[in-house]
Amino acid sequence: MDKLSYRRLLIAAAMLAPALPVTAVNGMAADTALASARVPTAQFANRATLQMPRLSPDATKMAAKVSHKGVEYLAIFDLTGKAQPDYFLKTEAYKEFGDRRIMNWRWVGNRTLVVTAASGEIGLFEGEYGRLFSYDVDGKKLAPLAWKDAGGDASNIIHVDHAKERILLSRTSIAYSYEMLSRPEVADVDVRSGAFNIVQKPNILVGQWAADGKGVVRMGVGYDSDSGKTRVLYRAKDGDNLKTIYDKADPSFSGDSLVPQIFLAEEGKAIVTSNADGFNKVYKLDLATMELGKPLFEIPGYDVGGVGCNHECDTLEAVYATTERSKTYWMDPRFKEVQDIFEKQFGVGNVQIVSSDLADKTMLVWVGKANQTGLYYSFHTETGKVTRIGYSNELFRDAEMNPTRTVVYTASDGEKVHAVVTMPRHRAGQKNLPVVMITHGGPFGPRDEEGFGPFPWHQAIAELGYVVVQPNFRGSGGYGREWIKKGRDNGFGLRMQDDLNDAIDYLAAQGIVDPQRACMMGWSYGGYASARAAQRDPARWRCAIAGAGVYDLGEMRKFDKYYLGRFGSNYLSKGPADLDAVSPAQNATGKWSPILIVHGVEDKRVPIAQAKRLVAALERAGKVKGQDYDTLYQPDNTHNLPAPTDEAQFLEATEKWLDRFNPAYIASDPDKAPPVMAAK
């Protein structure tokens, strides 16, 4: 079928009815009321109605998380129409195997879905550790997979053999000595029977194993937190001894390490990403000499985020990168043609191919603008048949919510900073609006981008009537090695904090926001930055909402020795005294902006002791609870906000705090708040 026929089919596809029985969130109608009324804040915490659809290798089935009759399930859909959907697992049901949350799922053959679930704590181990479950689609049986002797994490699948229905699983085990507890082995697992055997024992130097497309363990990677060195061990073929091919430190913590990512069919060659010349690019690597060839792919001014391989994993198939939005750049001409066809219909940047069968004849394609939750289509490349699978979120459907764009502003020291700005849709054309800054976590590496995202806090806050700004301050990922290094250079709580202030000054100079009506909120590092703003710059910020933040950096360094180590212990600043100087809990005296402190009791990444330490310091300084600060401790929450109920509670508490100290609508505003959309 020619391209013109494809385009005609795509146009017709926009009129197709959803094929799968997904239902509206909480019974709320997705209709014209969205245009004139405000969506309640808690609704933005509802997970998508259709999440992470994955095709089986033969394209006869699809696995996805869906909302069905008000309950979230992991479900199997028969795409041939011969069977009803199998809603086999409530999202809460994994608790029968321990207190775990569902993270991911993938097909292994056409009869088995392998599900990854994570726990905040397993035995002696603390952190986010995964376990695998197999679901027999025919027998409708869910069972633990390769749990015997599993230690910390036991969920890292490094190879899949669909024909044999087997996986290679890199996992830690309690079957070895204490010093090997964090060193993984590799198990060859039959996902049908659950039987497994060990094909690679732990190595004291290796913290992560990798296999080639034939299922041969080819590489081990380790990191020494005291020396700062990344070490790569490699074997050319099965049976060879592992040899060190790379052993270097990254003194600037800017991603300099050289680690193979795809072992090519071409002998002795691999695909890597490297920022050797300043920005992360894709290269072919000679594994004998460790020399890079010329760049195979690059985006001027931005880092490449990662690479993808074909089903055999011996060819570079895709490159992933984020400019203003995340995008897949296909090296495979078949995928590139399909993406191009859809983009001509729906717009450049509005398309993602999210899954395909083993023959790459059927593809699942997500379509949506930056302010839409989007919807999914299936596309058959041989017949040209297009079917609309369903909306990502039945509440929002294809509605365009609060518009989002990227701006570039000049910081007070002359650096150019990118920021994502979301405007309140009900206040179009108005000037000098109140503003809320949402600061991302990390801080080194992560970044914000245009898009609805899995946690659309920017949309929830803009819906209240605020301008929302999300700066990619220095240290944020995606803008090259030097941008990371600038964040390392007296950035934490200092120059990076100035970047946040400068964003408000820029928007105020444009007449977009009123700088006297500004608050900051964030989670993890964003929680720290919000507390730092309340402590350091109270004249600038009317209030702050700090979630899951580190407030005493010196104490955190003692708690998390592995993360920092002797080599990295001062990467935040230049020593313990400096860490105290930028720690909000060490500087609780003096004027502060009113601050709401939110923390999960089950947070293993940043313990709740950090929040309590800040509260104790504020109380010693004479701050009054309910007036100068308040707390929200969530009993079941972790560092990752796993439950929509916890996220909804956080957003509703944020709304109340903002309304108290920085209301979206005041008497002098020329407009009034729109009515709140009611549930049916």
XYZ file of C-alpha atoms in Angstrom:
680
model
C 0.000 0.000 0.000
C 1.417 3.414 -0.929
C 1.938 6.336 1.437
C -1.070 8.232 0.086
C -3.340 5.322 1.015
C -1.797 5.280 4.479
C -2.571 8.950 4.931
C -6.186 8.458 3.872
C -6.521 5.624 6.337
C -5.055 7.777 9.089
C -7.556 10.530 8.424
C -10.354 7.984 8.617
C -8.873 6.568 11.817
C -9.664 9.748 13.696
C -13.349 8.825 13.425
C -12.985 5.254 14.661
C -14.609 4.301 17.986
C -12.445 2.964 20.819
C -12.148 -0.797 20.656
C -11.410 -1.567 24.309
C -13.862 -1.301 27.232
C -12.137 1.318 29.359
C -14.323 3.507 31.541
C -14.364 7.098 32.737
C -12.343 8.065 35.809
C -14.582 8.201 38.894
C -17.612 8.411 36.627
C -16.754 11.966 35.567
C -17.850 12.778 32.044
C -15.236 13.985 29.562
C -17.463 16.458 27.702
C -17.796 20.140 26.940
C -17.758 20.959 30.656
C -13.961 20.746 30.421
C -13.951 23.869 28.296
C -15.704 26.134 30.787
C -15.156 24.555 34.207
C -12.105 23.785 36.326
C -11.081 20.174 36.742
C -10.834 19.333 40.478
C -7.231 19.192 41.628
C -7.390 15.603 42.884
C -8.388 14.372 39.428
C -4.876 15.086 38.162
C -3.626 12.356 40.483
C -5.704 9.700 38.720
C -3.475 7.486 36.654
C -4.170 7.153 32.976
C -7.097 4.961 31.983
C -4.820 3.087 29.574
C -1.180 2.748 30.553
C 1.839 1.151 28.891
C 0.122 -1.068 26.291
C 2.417 -3.884 25.145
C 1.798 -6.188 22.171
C 2.463 -9.908 22.402
C 5.106 -11.197 19.953
C 2.398 -12.504 17.586
C 0.220 -9.358 17.974
C -2.832 -11.370 19.029
C -2.867 -9.930 22.550
C -2.119 -6.709 24.359
C -1.215 -6.171 28.009
C -1.916 -2.830 29.678
C -2.916 -1.257 32.944
C -6.465 0.043 32.640
C -9.244 1.584 34.674
C -12.276 -0.704 34.679
C -15.396 0.145 36.669
C -13.422 2.544 38.826
C -10.666 0.048 39.680
C -7.167 -0.196 38.222
C -6.224 -3.562 36.738
C -3.408 -5.088 34.801
C -5.292 -6.712 31.944
C -4.837 -8.864 28.856
C -6.862 -7.994 25.743
C -7.487 -10.460 22.934
C -6.987 -8.411 19.764
C -8.577 -11.112 17.599
C -11.943 -10.487 19.264
C -12.350 -14.141 20.292
C -12.155 -13.593 24.053
C -13.224 -11.064 26.636
C -10.580 -8.942 28.406
C -8.875 -10.679 31.304
C -8.629 -8.221 34.202
C -6.305 -10.550 36.043
C -4.635 -8.337 38.630
C -5.891 -5.402 40.660
C -3.117 -2.941 41.302
C -3.569 -3.606 45.008
C -3.537 -7.373 44.553
C 0.236 -7.658 44.500
C 0.130 -7.171 48.265
C -0.631 -10.873 48.601
C 3.027 -11.367 47.620
C 4.232 -8.620 49.967
C 3.821 -4.865 50.006
C 4.857 -4.147 46.412
C 3.838 -1.819 43.620
C 3.592 -2.803 39.969
C 6.375 -1.197 37.952
C 6.462 -2.802 34.522
C 5.363 -5.742 32.398
C 6.632 -7.469 29.271
C 5.810 -10.475 27.149
C 8.035 -13.531 27.019
C 6.579 -15.590 24.218
C 2.849 -15.408 23.532
C 1.620 -17.259 26.614
C 3.388 -15.493 29.467
C 3.462 -11.956 30.792
C 6.311 -11.150 33.176
C 5.401 -8.476 35.715
C 7.877 -6.417 37.741
C 6.801 -5.283 41.212
C 8.883 -3.249 43.648
C 9.097 -3.127 47.405
C 10.492 -0.379 49.587
C 12.265 -2.854 51.853
C 13.229 -6.518 51.535
C 14.750 -8.188 54.569
C 18.030 -6.446 55.388
C 17.827 -4.318 52.234
C 16.326 -0.852 52.006
C 15.407 0.951 48.791
C 13.322 0.200 45.720
C 13.911 -3.486 45.008
C 12.074 -5.471 42.375
C 10.710 -8.974 42.052
C 9.262 -10.763 39.031
C 5.940 -12.565 38.628
C 4.869 -14.698 35.713
C 1.273 -14.720 34.495
C 0.166 -17.739 32.496
C -2.348 -16.245 30.064
C -3.866 -19.636 29.198
C -3.966 -21.080 32.709
C -4.710 -17.682 34.294
C -2.146 -18.278 37.024
C 0.076 -15.669 38.669
C 3.223 -16.911 40.433
C 6.510 -15.580 41.852
C 9.394 -16.022 39.428
C 12.962 -16.866 40.511
C 12.546 -15.816 44.135
C 14.568 -18.600 45.717
C 17.648 -17.090 47.399
C 16.890 -13.658 45.907
C 18.507 -10.893 47.933
C 18.013 -7.205 47.108
C 16.908 -6.510 43.556
C 15.893 -9.522 41.467
C 14.129 -7.934 38.504
C 16.777 -6.877 35.963
C 15.970 -8.786 32.749
C 19.004 -8.580 30.440
C 17.838 -10.933 27.667
C 14.575 -12.421 26.392
C 14.235 -15.541 24.251
C 10.630 -15.599 23.014
C 10.989 -18.916 21.183
C 12.271 -20.791 24.228
C 10.204 -18.711 26.673
C 13.246 -17.974 28.788
C 14.932 -14.895 30.222
C 18.331 -14.005 31.619
C 17.833 -12.364 34.988
C 20.516 -10.351 36.755
C 19.761 -10.509 40.479
C 21.406 -10.301 43.866
C 21.395 -13.443 45.976
C 21.786 -14.403 49.625
C 23.561 -17.620 48.624
C 26.981 -15.973 48.802
C 29.124 -14.248 51.406
C 28.178 -10.926 52.968
C 30.545 -8.892 50.775
C 28.776 -10.266 47.686
C 25.269 -9.231 48.776
C 25.245 -6.262 46.395
C 26.970 -8.137 43.551
C 24.505 -9.770 41.134
C 24.529 -13.180 39.537
C 22.786 -14.089 36.276
C 20.083 -16.758 36.199
C 18.655 -18.457 33.108
C 14.923 -18.676 33.914
C 12.151 -20.712 32.289
C 9.148 -18.403 32.684
C 6.665 -21.263 32.198
C 7.906 -23.602 34.909
C 9.823 -21.133 37.047
C 12.893 -23.391 36.986
C 16.244 -21.631 36.713
C 19.984 -22.217 36.782
C 22.874 -19.838 37.419
C 24.939 -19.047 34.310
C 27.088 -16.271 35.761
C 28.229 -16.099 39.366
C 28.820 -12.771 41.104
C 32.057 -10.871 40.606
C 33.360 -8.583 43.342
C 33.964 -5.856 40.716
C 30.559 -6.036 39.007
C 27.359 -4.282 40.003
C 25.514 -4.798 36.715
C 25.643 -7.468 33.994
C 24.777 -7.168 30.286
C 24.149 -9.799 27.614
C 24.228 -9.735 23.840
C 21.317 -10.561 21.535
C 22.152 -14.274 21.601
C 21.893 -14.486 25.368
C 25.624 -14.560 26.127
C 26.732 -12.585 29.183
C 29.316 -10.283 27.630
C 29.887 -7.452 30.076
C 29.983 -6.496 33.721
C 30.036 -2.907 34.964
C 31.055 -1.747 38.413
C 31.401 1.546 40.231
C 33.666 2.286 43.185
C 32.154 5.094 45.251
C 35.464 5.708 47.022
C 37.715 5.979 43.963
C 34.978 7.283 41.673
C 36.014 4.823 38.976
C 33.683 3.031 36.583
C 35.099 -0.329 35.538
C 33.958 -2.322 32.496
C 34.762 -6.045 32.182
C 34.209 -7.625 28.754
C 34.426 -10.963 26.955
C 34.367 -11.318 23.173
C 32.530 -14.659 23.186
C 31.004 -17.241 25.461
C 33.607 -19.073 27.517
C 36.242 -16.333 27.403
C 37.533 -14.785 30.584
C 36.364 -11.294 31.457
C 38.963 -8.591 30.843
C 39.009 -4.961 31.953
C 38.555 -2.652 28.964
C 37.738 0.548 30.855
C 38.669 1.777 34.342
C 38.415 5.527 34.844
C 36.968 8.102 37.220
C 34.602 10.910 36.270
C 35.953 13.736 38.476
C 33.339 16.253 37.364
C 30.393 13.838 37.800
C 29.208 14.846 34.338
C 28.646 11.467 32.676
C 32.088 10.883 31.157
C 32.074 7.090 31.539
C 32.316 4.941 28.407
C 30.050 1.884 28.708
C 28.924 -0.220 25.685
C 25.146 -0.317 25.251
C 24.543 -2.517 22.184
C 26.841 -5.332 21.050
C 26.666 -5.200 17.257
C 26.553 -8.129 14.864
C 29.829 -6.707 13.541
C 32.492 -8.544 15.552
C 34.296 -6.463 18.159
C 32.058 -3.429 17.752
C 29.451 -1.857 20.029
C 27.194 1.166 20.204
C 27.829 3.722 22.949
C 26.738 7.207 23.856
C 29.496 9.586 24.905
C 29.870 13.257 25.740
C 33.546 13.183 24.747
C 33.201 16.419 22.789
C 30.783 18.130 25.163
C 27.374 16.719 24.224
C 26.148 13.144 24.428
C 26.222 11.600 20.946
C 25.931 8.102 19.501
C 29.120 6.376 18.389
C 30.385 3.023 17.201
C 33.034 1.773 19.622
C 35.961 -0.522 18.806
C 36.047 -2.855 21.796
C 39.673 -3.864 21.157
C 41.060 -0.321 21.201
C 38.175 1.508 22.994
C 38.344 4.140 20.258
C 35.266 6.006 19.082
C 34.372 6.390 15.442
C 32.662 9.436 14.009
C 29.287 10.323 15.562
C 26.442 8.233 14.148
C 23.764 10.561 15.546
C 23.692 13.890 17.344
C 21.350 16.805 18.053
C 23.203 20.140 18.156
C 22.831 21.783 21.541
C 21.258 18.764 23.246
C 22.312 15.424 24.657
C 21.166 12.095 23.295
C 19.322 10.328 26.086
C 19.749 6.694 25.086
C 19.637 4.095 22.325
C 17.429 1.155 21.420
C 18.211 -2.074 19.605
C 16.202 -4.383 17.355
C 14.590 -7.591 18.650
C 17.873 -9.475 18.172
C 19.673 -6.587 19.890
C 22.572 -6.562 17.444
C 21.628 -3.420 15.485
C 21.037 0.211 16.432
C 17.315 0.714 15.877
C 16.427 3.943 17.683
C 17.859 6.958 19.466
C 15.980 8.664 22.307
C 16.422 12.347 23.025
C 14.619 15.323 24.508
C 14.733 18.838 23.130
C 11.480 20.542 24.118
C 9.735 17.150 24.195
C 10.854 13.538 24.248
C 11.177 11.963 20.830
C 12.338 8.718 19.266
C 14.589 9.072 16.230
C 14.284 5.849 14.271
C 17.286 4.376 12.503
C 15.113 1.532 11.186
C 13.467 2.871 7.999
C 10.205 0.960 8.615
C 9.608 2.609 11.969
C 10.734 5.971 10.638
C 8.225 5.786 7.795
C 5.360 4.927 10.145
C 6.274 7.772 12.493
C 6.559 10.202 9.571
C 3.141 9.169 8.270
C 1.477 9.720 11.632
C 3.302 13.016 12.179
C 2.026 14.340 8.860
C -1.472 13.721 10.155
C -1.080 14.701 13.816
C 1.915 17.038 13.887
C 5.666 16.731 14.342
C 6.564 15.668 17.876
C 3.058 14.433 18.666
C 3.706 10.749 17.904
C 5.426 7.883 19.728
C 5.583 4.254 18.573
C 5.331 2.438 21.904
C 5.193 -1.247 21.013
C 5.405 -3.681 18.102
C 5.117 -7.386 17.484
C 8.131 -9.600 16.820
C 7.750 -9.224 13.043
C 7.255 -5.444 13.301
C 4.063 -5.751 11.273
C 1.724 -4.389 13.930
C 2.614 -1.284 15.921
C 0.974 0.608 18.760
C 1.229 4.355 18.300
C 0.529 7.069 20.881
C -0.660 10.453 19.570
C -1.008 13.674 21.567
C 0.052 17.302 21.894
C 2.042 18.580 24.859
C -1.153 19.570 26.691
C -3.089 16.396 25.874
C -3.101 13.012 27.570
C -3.359 11.492 24.091
C -4.705 8.249 22.661
C -3.445 4.987 21.185
C -3.808 3.501 17.702
C -2.787 0.138 16.326
C -1.373 0.172 12.811
C -0.792 -2.835 10.564
C 2.035 -2.040 8.163
C 1.073 -4.561 5.460
C -2.656 -3.905 5.209
C -2.624 -0.264 6.314
C -5.400 -1.020 8.809
C -5.663 1.546 11.599
C -7.683 0.948 14.772
C -8.157 3.359 17.615
C -7.354 1.395 20.773
C -8.409 3.945 23.375
C -7.710 7.199 25.180
C -4.839 7.444 27.618
C -7.230 9.075 30.061
C -11.008 8.911 29.698
C -11.500 12.051 31.783
C -9.452 14.289 29.507
C -9.833 12.277 26.286
C -8.486 14.496 23.485
C -9.144 17.800 25.278
C -6.391 20.391 25.082
C -5.694 21.517 28.617
C -3.407 24.283 29.864
C -0.977 25.284 27.070
C 2.712 24.565 27.583
C 5.753 26.043 25.869
C 9.512 26.343 26.363
C 11.214 29.691 26.954
C 14.894 30.602 27.219
C 15.855 33.301 29.709
C 19.123 34.952 30.644
C 20.264 34.281 34.199
C 21.795 37.054 36.274
C 25.304 35.844 35.410
C 24.562 35.757 31.663
C 23.908 32.031 31.211
C 20.980 30.932 29.075
C 18.454 28.763 30.912
C 15.583 26.759 29.403
C 12.282 26.633 31.256
C 8.882 25.071 30.623
C 5.996 27.490 31.140
C 2.360 26.401 31.481
C -0.307 29.090 31.209
C -3.733 28.826 32.903
C -6.218 28.181 30.105
C -9.064 30.014 31.849
C -7.022 33.243 32.033
C -5.845 33.540 28.422
C -4.460 36.956 27.522
C -4.198 38.235 31.093
C -1.029 39.799 32.480
C 0.701 39.880 35.874
C -0.690 36.564 37.040
C 0.283 34.673 40.193
C 3.017 32.109 39.625
C 4.059 28.762 41.093
C 7.474 27.320 40.357
C 7.779 23.530 40.305
C 11.388 22.426 40.707
C 12.437 19.008 39.433
C 14.323 16.371 41.384
C 17.836 15.113 40.940
C 19.154 17.700 40.649
C 21.979 16.531 38.374
C 20.707 14.756 35.275
C 16.892 15.000 35.378
C 15.105 17.807 33.557
C 11.623 19.057 32.769
C 10.050 18.947 29.324
C 6.825 19.807 27.578
C 4.174 17.139 27.951
C 1.386 15.954 30.212
C 3.583 13.355 31.865
C 2.697 10.691 34.461
C 2.637 13.301 37.263
C 0.941 16.362 35.704
C 1.398 18.706 38.656
C 2.010 21.624 36.295
C -1.414 21.022 34.776
C -3.081 20.729 38.199
C -1.584 24.014 39.416
C -2.214 25.888 36.149
C -5.821 24.684 36.311
C -6.126 26.576 39.613
C -5.255 29.812 37.808
C -1.485 30.090 38.253
C 1.280 30.414 35.710
C 3.596 27.444 36.276
C 7.305 27.626 35.483
C 9.730 24.685 35.578
C 13.333 25.832 35.041
C 16.033 23.484 33.805
C 18.587 25.218 36.018
C 22.296 24.506 35.604
C 23.041 20.913 36.500
C 19.886 19.706 34.740
C 20.370 16.956 32.193
C 20.145 17.158 28.433
C 22.169 20.306 27.782
C 25.712 18.994 27.620
C 28.589 18.219 29.943
C 29.450 21.837 30.722
C 25.898 22.551 31.917
C 26.195 19.702 34.414
C 29.603 20.979 35.555
C 28.237 24.494 36.061
C 25.742 23.019 38.500
C 28.575 21.276 40.373
C 30.483 24.546 40.769
C 28.947 26.005 43.937
C 25.550 25.287 42.450
C 23.687 23.308 45.083
C 21.578 25.788 47.033
C 23.587 28.698 45.622
C 23.948 29.436 41.915
C 21.265 26.887 41.024
C 18.959 28.683 43.445
C 19.756 31.974 41.698
C 18.623 30.411 38.414
C 15.228 29.771 39.990
C 14.908 33.366 41.158
C 15.999 34.632 37.743
C 13.141 32.749 36.063
C 10.603 34.782 38.039
C 12.403 38.011 37.151
C 12.278 37.088 33.461
C 8.557 36.289 33.473
C 7.844 39.464 35.453
C 9.781 41.560 32.924
C 7.611 40.056 30.181
C 4.486 41.117 32.086
C 3.413 37.493 32.429
C 3.580 37.168 36.223
C 3.447 39.345 39.303
C 6.746 38.681 41.155
C 5.048 39.541 44.460
C 2.682 36.584 44.007
C 5.154 33.688 43.738
C 5.409 30.335 45.529
C 7.673 27.322 44.989
C 6.940 23.612 45.261
C 8.832 20.429 44.475
C 9.682 16.850 45.390
C 13.039 15.307 46.317
C 15.642 17.897 45.233
C 12.655 20.083 44.387
C 11.615 19.756 48.023
C 15.089 20.834 49.118
C 15.049 23.799 46.704
C 11.635 24.874 48.001
C 12.850 24.787 51.602
C 16.026 26.613 50.601
C 13.898 29.276 48.879
C 11.776 29.713 51.999
C 14.911 30.011 54.143
C 17.255 31.996 51.884
C 14.874 34.253 49.945
C 11.694 34.763 51.994
C 11.150 38.220 50.491
C 10.803 36.620 47.054
C 8.548 33.690 47.879
C 5.173 34.019 49.549
C 5.145 30.313 50.405
C 6.790 26.974 49.755
C 5.677 23.346 49.556
C 8.567 20.957 50.172
C 8.078 17.254 49.440
C 10.524 14.439 50.292
C 13.442 16.834 50.535
C 16.908 16.628 52.068
C 17.178 19.457 54.584
C 20.400 18.561 56.392
C 22.994 17.601 53.786
C 25.645 16.619 56.297
C 23.297 14.138 57.954
C 22.239 12.789 54.570
C 25.870 12.191 53.688
C 26.249 10.049 56.819
C 23.054 8.136 55.989
C 23.872 7.487 52.340
C 27.555 6.630 52.318
C 27.355 4.427 49.229
C 25.699 7.115 47.105
C 28.347 9.697 47.930
C 31.384 7.731 49.085
C 34.758 9.297 49.830
C 35.212 10.298 46.194
C 31.827 11.996 45.866
C 31.160 13.174 49.404
C 31.809 16.796 48.525
C 30.210 16.854 45.107
C 27.393 19.030 46.446
C 29.756 21.651 47.804
C 33.320 21.892 49.122
C 33.115 20.384 52.584
C 30.990 19.796 55.691
C 30.919 23.469 56.664
C 29.663 24.401 53.231
C 27.045 21.667 53.392
C 25.790 23.178 56.623
C 25.696 26.598 55.017
C 23.247 25.431 52.347
C 21.211 23.128 54.615
C 17.827 24.651 55.563
C 17.730 22.679 58.834
C 21.021 24.287 59.861
C 19.665 27.775 59.185
C 16.221 27.796 60.748
C 16.532 31.137 62.523
C 15.407 34.387 60.948
C 12.507 35.047 58.644
C 11.154 32.191 56.526
C 8.390 31.970 53.975
C 5.499 29.811 55.251
C 6.411 26.232 54.371
C 4.368 23.029 54.087
C 6.579 19.977 54.683
C 5.348 16.737 53.079
C 7.037 13.362 53.499
C 6.258 9.674 53.126
C 6.819 7.548 56.207
C 7.913 4.669 53.953
C 10.460 6.794 52.052
C 13.686 4.756 51.996
C 15.550 7.042 49.624
C 15.262 10.167 51.785
C 14.199 9.081 55.287
C 11.438 10.948 57.064
C 14.056 11.832 59.679
C 15.082 14.623 57.296
C 11.630 16.218 57.494
C 11.485 15.773 61.274
C 14.952 17.277 61.604
C 13.760 20.387 59.752
C 10.612 20.602 61.866
C 12.641 20.340 65.072
C 14.971 23.091 63.882
C 12.041 25.354 62.996
C 10.487 24.781 66.421
C 13.768 25.559 68.185
C 13.901 28.776 66.177
C 10.466 29.757 67.490
C 8.459 28.974 64.356
C 4.800 28.131 65.040
C 3.105 25.104 63.519
C -0.010 26.030 61.573
C 1.301 29.531 61.053
C 4.938 29.481 59.950
C 4.976 25.855 58.885
C 2.860 22.747 58.747
C 3.414 19.070 58.048
C 1.797 16.277 56.079
C 3.267 12.874 56.902
C 1.795 10.157 54.671
C 1.900 6.699 56.316
C 2.071 4.590 53.135
C 3.946 6.932 50.824
C 7.465 6.292 49.549
C 9.882 8.520 47.656
C 8.068 7.713 44.426
C 4.445 8.634 45.177
C 3.173 5.175 44.173
C -0.477 5.609 45.152
C -2.885 8.043 43.465
C -4.528 8.622 46.864
C -1.234 9.907 48.306
C -0.623 12.114 45.287
C -4.175 13.481 45.447
C -3.731 14.268 49.141
C -0.455 16.045 48.363
C -2.019 18.112 45.565
C -5.052 19.039 47.639
C -2.829 20.090 50.548
C -0.786 22.145 48.086
C -3.936 23.826 46.790
C -4.985 24.808 50.314
C -1.516 26.123 51.182
C -1.372 28.193 47.998
C -4.866 29.534 48.531
C -3.974 30.555 52.064
C -0.729 32.389 51.317
C -0.893 33.163 47.597
C -4.468 32.881 46.293
C -4.862 32.485 42.543
C -7.687 35.037 42.395
C -7.770 38.248 44.408
C -10.162 41.193 44.425
C -8.007 43.337 42.144
C -7.903 40.683 39.412
C -10.123 41.453 36.415
C -11.550 37.910 36.414
C -13.050 35.376 38.766
C -12.391 31.687 39.300
C -14.367 29.398 36.970
C -16.795 26.877 38.475
C -15.438 23.499 39.502
C -16.412 20.621 37.255
C -18.776 18.249 39.058
C -18.676 14.480 38.934
C -21.748 12.738 37.570
